[in-house]
Short mmCIF file of C-alpha atoms in Angstrom, two decimals:
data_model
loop_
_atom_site.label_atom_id
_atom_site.label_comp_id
_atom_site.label_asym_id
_atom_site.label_seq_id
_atom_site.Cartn_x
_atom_site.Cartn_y
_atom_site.Cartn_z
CA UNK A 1 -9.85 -26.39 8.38
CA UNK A 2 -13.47 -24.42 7.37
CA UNK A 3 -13.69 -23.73 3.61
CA UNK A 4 -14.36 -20.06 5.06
CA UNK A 5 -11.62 -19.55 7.39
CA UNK A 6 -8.89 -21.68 4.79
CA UNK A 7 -9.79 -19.03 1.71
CA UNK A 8 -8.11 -16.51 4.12
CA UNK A 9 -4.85 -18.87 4.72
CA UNK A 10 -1.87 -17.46 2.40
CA UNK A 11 0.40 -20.53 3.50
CA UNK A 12 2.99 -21.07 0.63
CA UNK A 13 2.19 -17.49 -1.08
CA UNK A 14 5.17 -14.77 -1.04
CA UNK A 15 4.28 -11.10 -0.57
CA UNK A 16 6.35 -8.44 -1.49
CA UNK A 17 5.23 -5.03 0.49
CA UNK A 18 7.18 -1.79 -0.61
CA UNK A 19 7.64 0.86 1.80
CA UNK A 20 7.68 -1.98 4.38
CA UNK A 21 10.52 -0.76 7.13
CA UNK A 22 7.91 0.78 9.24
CA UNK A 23 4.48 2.34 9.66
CA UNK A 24 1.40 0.45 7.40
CA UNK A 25 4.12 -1.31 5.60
CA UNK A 26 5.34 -3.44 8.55
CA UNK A 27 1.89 -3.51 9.97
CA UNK A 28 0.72 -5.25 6.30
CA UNK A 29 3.60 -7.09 6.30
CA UNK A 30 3.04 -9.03 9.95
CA UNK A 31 -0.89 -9.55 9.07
CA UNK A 32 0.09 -11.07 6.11
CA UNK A 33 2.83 -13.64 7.52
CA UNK A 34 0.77 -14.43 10.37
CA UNK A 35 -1.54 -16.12 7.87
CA UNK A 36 0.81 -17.81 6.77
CA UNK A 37 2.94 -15.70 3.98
CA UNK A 38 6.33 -15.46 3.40
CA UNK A 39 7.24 -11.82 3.32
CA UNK A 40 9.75 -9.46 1.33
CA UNK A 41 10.38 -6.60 2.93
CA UNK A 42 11.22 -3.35 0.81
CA UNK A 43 12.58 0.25 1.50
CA UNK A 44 15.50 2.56 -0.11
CA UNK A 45 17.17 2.14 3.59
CA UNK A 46 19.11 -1.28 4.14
CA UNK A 47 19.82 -0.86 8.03
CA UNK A 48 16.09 0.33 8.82
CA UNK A 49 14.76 -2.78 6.51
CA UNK A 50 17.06 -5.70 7.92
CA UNK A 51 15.84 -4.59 11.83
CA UNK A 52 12.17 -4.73 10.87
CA UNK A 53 13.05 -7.81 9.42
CA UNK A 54 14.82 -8.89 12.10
CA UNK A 55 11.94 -8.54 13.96
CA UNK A 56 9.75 -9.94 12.15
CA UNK A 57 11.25 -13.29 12.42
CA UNK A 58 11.37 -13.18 16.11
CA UNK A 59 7.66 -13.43 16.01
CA UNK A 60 8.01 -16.39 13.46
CA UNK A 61 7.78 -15.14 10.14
CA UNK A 62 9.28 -15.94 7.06
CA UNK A 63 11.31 -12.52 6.00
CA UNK A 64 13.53 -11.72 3.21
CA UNK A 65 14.87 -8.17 2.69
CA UNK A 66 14.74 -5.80 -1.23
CA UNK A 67 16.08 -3.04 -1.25
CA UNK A 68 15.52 -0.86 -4.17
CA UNK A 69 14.62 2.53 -5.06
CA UNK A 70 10.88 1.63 -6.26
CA UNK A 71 10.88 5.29 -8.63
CA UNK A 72 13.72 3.72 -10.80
CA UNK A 73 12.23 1.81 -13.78
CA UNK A 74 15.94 -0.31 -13.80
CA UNK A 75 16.23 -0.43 -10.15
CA UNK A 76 12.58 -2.08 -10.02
CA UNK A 77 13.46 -3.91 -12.82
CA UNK A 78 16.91 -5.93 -11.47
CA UNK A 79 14.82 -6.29 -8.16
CA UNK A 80 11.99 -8.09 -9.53
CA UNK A 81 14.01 -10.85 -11.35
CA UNK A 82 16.20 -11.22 -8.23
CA UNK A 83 13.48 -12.10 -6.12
CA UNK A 84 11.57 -14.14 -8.42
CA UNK A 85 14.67 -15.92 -9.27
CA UNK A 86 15.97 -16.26 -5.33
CA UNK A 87 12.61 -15.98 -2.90
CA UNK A 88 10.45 -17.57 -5.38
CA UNK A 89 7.64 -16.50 -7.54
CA UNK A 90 5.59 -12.90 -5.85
CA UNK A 91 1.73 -14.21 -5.79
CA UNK A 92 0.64 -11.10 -3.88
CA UNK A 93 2.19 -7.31 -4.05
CA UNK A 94 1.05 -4.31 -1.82
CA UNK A 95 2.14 -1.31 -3.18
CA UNK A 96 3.05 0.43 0.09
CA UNK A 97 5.46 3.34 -0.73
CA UNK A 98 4.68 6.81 -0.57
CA UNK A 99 5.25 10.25 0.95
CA UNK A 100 3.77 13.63 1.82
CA UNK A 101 4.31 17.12 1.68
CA UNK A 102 2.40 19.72 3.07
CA UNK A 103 2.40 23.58 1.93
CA UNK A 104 -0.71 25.76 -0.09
CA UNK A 105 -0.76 25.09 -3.77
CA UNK A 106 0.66 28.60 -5.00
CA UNK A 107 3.35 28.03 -2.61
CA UNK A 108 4.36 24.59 -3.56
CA UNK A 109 7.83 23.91 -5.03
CA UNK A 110 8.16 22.77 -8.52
CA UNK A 111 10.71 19.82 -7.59
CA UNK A 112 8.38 18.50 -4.55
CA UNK A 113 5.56 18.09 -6.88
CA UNK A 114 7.84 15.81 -9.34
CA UNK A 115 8.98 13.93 -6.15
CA UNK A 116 5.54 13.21 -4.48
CA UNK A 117 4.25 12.13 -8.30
CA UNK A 118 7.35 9.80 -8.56
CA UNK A 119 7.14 7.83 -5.03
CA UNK A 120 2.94 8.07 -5.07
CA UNK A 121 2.20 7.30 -8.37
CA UNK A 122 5.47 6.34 -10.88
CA UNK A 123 6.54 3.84 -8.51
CA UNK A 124 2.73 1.82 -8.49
CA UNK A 125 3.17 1.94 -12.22
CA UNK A 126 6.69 0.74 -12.01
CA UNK A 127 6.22 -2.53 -9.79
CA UNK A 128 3.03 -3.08 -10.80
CA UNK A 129 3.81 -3.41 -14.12
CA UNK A 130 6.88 -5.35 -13.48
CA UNK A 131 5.29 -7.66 -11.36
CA UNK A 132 2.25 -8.43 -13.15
CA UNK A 133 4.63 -9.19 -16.48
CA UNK A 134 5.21 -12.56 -14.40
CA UNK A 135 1.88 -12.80 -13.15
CA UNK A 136 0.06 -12.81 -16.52
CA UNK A 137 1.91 -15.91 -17.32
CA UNK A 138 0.67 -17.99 -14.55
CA UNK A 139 -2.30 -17.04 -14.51
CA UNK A 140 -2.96 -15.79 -11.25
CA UNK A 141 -1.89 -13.34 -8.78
CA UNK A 142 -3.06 -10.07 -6.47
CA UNK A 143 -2.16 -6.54 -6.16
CA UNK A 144 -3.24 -4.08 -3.78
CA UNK A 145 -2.32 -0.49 -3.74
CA UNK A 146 -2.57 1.50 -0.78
CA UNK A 147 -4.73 4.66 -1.92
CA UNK A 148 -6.26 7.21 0.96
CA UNK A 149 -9.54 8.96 1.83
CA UNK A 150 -8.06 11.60 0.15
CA UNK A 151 -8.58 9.45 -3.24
CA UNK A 152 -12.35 11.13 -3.03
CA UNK A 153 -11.78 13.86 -0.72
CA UNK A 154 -9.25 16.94 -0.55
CA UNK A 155 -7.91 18.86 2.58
CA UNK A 156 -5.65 22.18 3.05
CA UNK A 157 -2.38 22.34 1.96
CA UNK A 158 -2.14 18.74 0.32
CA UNK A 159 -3.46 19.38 -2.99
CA UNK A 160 -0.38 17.00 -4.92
CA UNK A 161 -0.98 14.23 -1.99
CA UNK A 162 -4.88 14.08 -3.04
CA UNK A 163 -3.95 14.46 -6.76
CA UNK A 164 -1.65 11.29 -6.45
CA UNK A 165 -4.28 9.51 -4.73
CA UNK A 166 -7.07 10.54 -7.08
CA UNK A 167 -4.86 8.70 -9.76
CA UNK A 168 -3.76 5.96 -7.58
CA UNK A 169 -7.23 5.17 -7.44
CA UNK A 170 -8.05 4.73 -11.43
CA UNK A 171 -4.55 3.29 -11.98
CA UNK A 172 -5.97 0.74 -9.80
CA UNK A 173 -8.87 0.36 -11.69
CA UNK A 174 -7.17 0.45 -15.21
CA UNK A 175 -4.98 -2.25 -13.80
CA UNK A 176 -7.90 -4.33 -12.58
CA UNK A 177 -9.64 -3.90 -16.21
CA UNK A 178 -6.53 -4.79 -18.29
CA UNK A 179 -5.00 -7.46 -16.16
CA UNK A 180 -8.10 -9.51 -14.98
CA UNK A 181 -8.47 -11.80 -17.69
CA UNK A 182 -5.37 -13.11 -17.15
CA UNK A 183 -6.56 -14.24 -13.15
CA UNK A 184 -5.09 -11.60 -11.27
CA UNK A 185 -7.11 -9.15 -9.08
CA UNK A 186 -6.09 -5.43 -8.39
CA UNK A 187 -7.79 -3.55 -5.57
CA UNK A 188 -6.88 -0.53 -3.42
CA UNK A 189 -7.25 -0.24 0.52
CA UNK A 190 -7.87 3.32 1.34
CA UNK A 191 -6.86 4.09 5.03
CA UNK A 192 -8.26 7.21 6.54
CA UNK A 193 -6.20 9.13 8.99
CA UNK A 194 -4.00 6.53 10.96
CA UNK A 195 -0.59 6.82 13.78
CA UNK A 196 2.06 6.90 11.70
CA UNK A 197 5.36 8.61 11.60
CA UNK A 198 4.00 10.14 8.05
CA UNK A 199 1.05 12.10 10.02
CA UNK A 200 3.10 12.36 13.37
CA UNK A 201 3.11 15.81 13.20
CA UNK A 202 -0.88 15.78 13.18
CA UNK A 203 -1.15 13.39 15.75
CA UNK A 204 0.42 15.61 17.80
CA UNK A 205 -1.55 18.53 16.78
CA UNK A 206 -4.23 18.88 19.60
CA UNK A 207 -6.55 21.19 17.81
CA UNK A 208 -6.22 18.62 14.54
CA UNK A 209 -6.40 15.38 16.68
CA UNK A 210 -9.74 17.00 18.07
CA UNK A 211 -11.44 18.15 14.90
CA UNK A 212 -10.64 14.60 13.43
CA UNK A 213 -12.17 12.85 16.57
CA UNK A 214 -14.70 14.89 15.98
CA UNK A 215 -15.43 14.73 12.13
CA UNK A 216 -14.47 10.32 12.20
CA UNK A 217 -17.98 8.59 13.29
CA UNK A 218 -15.65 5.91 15.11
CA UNK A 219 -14.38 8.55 17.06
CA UNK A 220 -10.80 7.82 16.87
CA UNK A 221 -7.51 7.64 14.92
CA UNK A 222 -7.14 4.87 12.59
CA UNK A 223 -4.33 1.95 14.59
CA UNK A 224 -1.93 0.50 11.58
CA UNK A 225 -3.70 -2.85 12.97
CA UNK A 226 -7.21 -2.20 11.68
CA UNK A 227 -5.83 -2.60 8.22
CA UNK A 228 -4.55 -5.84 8.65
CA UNK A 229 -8.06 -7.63 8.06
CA UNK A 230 -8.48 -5.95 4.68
CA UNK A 231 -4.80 -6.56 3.57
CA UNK A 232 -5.35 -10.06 4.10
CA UNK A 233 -8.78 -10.61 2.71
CA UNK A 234 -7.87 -8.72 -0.68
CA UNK A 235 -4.44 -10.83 -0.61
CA UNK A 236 -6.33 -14.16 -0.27
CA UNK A 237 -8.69 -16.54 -2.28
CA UNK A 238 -12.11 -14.93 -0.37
CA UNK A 239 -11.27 -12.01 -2.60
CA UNK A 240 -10.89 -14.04 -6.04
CA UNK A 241 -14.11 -12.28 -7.55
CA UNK A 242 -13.36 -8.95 -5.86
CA UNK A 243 -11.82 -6.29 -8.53
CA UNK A 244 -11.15 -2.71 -9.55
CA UNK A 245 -12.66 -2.10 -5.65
CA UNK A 246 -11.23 0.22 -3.50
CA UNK A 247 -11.68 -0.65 0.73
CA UNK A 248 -11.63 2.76 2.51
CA UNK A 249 -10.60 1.73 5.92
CA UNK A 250 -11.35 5.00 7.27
CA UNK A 251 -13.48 5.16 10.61
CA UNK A 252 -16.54 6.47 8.62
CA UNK A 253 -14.75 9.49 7.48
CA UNK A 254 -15.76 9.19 3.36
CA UNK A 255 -19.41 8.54 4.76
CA UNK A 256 -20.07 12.00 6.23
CA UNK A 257 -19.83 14.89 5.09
#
């Protein structure tokens, strides 16, 4: 094989994706086994996460479902060991999970800013941590978190969203500073606005889906596909001096103003 094209291979690697039963999860998750990966899938819901799975291997990929609750410190914990212990050891993790909630800032709830903190931010620190306790040891390894556009720019009525990202994207780099001398390499992909059941409600928006047409230089919404390239890059060796770098996969959207 070309040196070039075999840096990208991730043949005999295991990824665990969280927040991996649908949307840029699953996408991540059938980029990365079609290089070659073994994948663990992870969501909260058992039925959802065994039919992605499902079909998943139909297409020929190595699958294995985890499902945990990734805001629980001992959930996180018990999963970790399970899989290292059972799958094998986790060489690359995409921390996938996260939510939204949209309302104006003086109107937003108390207990919906604890929960979007929790699944946005908690639960990077949680498996992150976790996992990279068994990276450090040998020496190698890769994280990527998935961050947004709106880790550098804010919109209407999402103020706790972009507040989770903004820290999603220094976590990233705090990870990056303390954990690269031990091999590994921590770097965020920041999508800009892509179909997914999380933003189905402004895909479906006409007068949205036009002003973000309009405002994107590529002209278009973001397909879960066109993040495949960058999960797999950051997840393989032609990314082994790339770190504390976040890859906004955004259309053009953080270059305009």
């Amino acid at each position: 094989m070309n040196p070039v094209l075999k840096s990208f291979d991730l043949t005999g690697r295991t990824a665990l994706i969280t927040g991996s039963s649908a949307g840029i999860g699953l996408a991540l998750a059938r980029g990365l086994a079609g290089a070659g990966a073994r994948i663990v899938l992870n969501a909260r819901n058992a039925a959802k996460l065994e039919a992605s799975a499902e079909a998943l291997r139909a297409e020929g990929a190595q699958v294995v479902t985890s499902a945990f609750d990734v805001t629980s410190g001992e959930a996180v914990n018990a999963a970790i060991e399970k899989i290292e212990t059972e799958t094998g050891p986790i060489d690359i993790l995409i921390n996938n999970a996260g939510m939204q909630r949209r309302n104006p800032l003086d109107q937003f709830e108390e207990a919906h800013w604890h929960e979007i903190i929790k699944t946005n931010l908690d639960s990077v620190f949680l498996v992150g941590q976790a996992v990279a306790k068994r990276m450090i040891p040998r020496k190698r390894g890769k994280i990527i978190n998935i961050c947004s556009v709106q880790s550098e720019l804010g919109r209407p009525g999402i103020a706790p969203y972009a507040a989770t990202k903004g820290a999603l994207k220094m976590l990233t780099k705090g990870m990056a500073i303390d954990w690269g001398q031990y091999g590994i390499q921590v770097n965020g992909i920041g999508p800009g606005y892509f179909k997914t059941e999380l933003n189905d409600a402004l895909v479906k928006n006409a007068e949205f889906s036009a002003w973000l047409i309009g405002r994107t230089p590529s002209r278009r919404w973001g397909d879960v596909e066109d993040l495949v390239g960058a999960g797999v890059f950051l997840s393989s060796d032609a990314s082994n001096f790339v770190n504390g770098h976040i890859l906004y996969v955004d259309g053009g959207v953080t270059a305009q103003l």
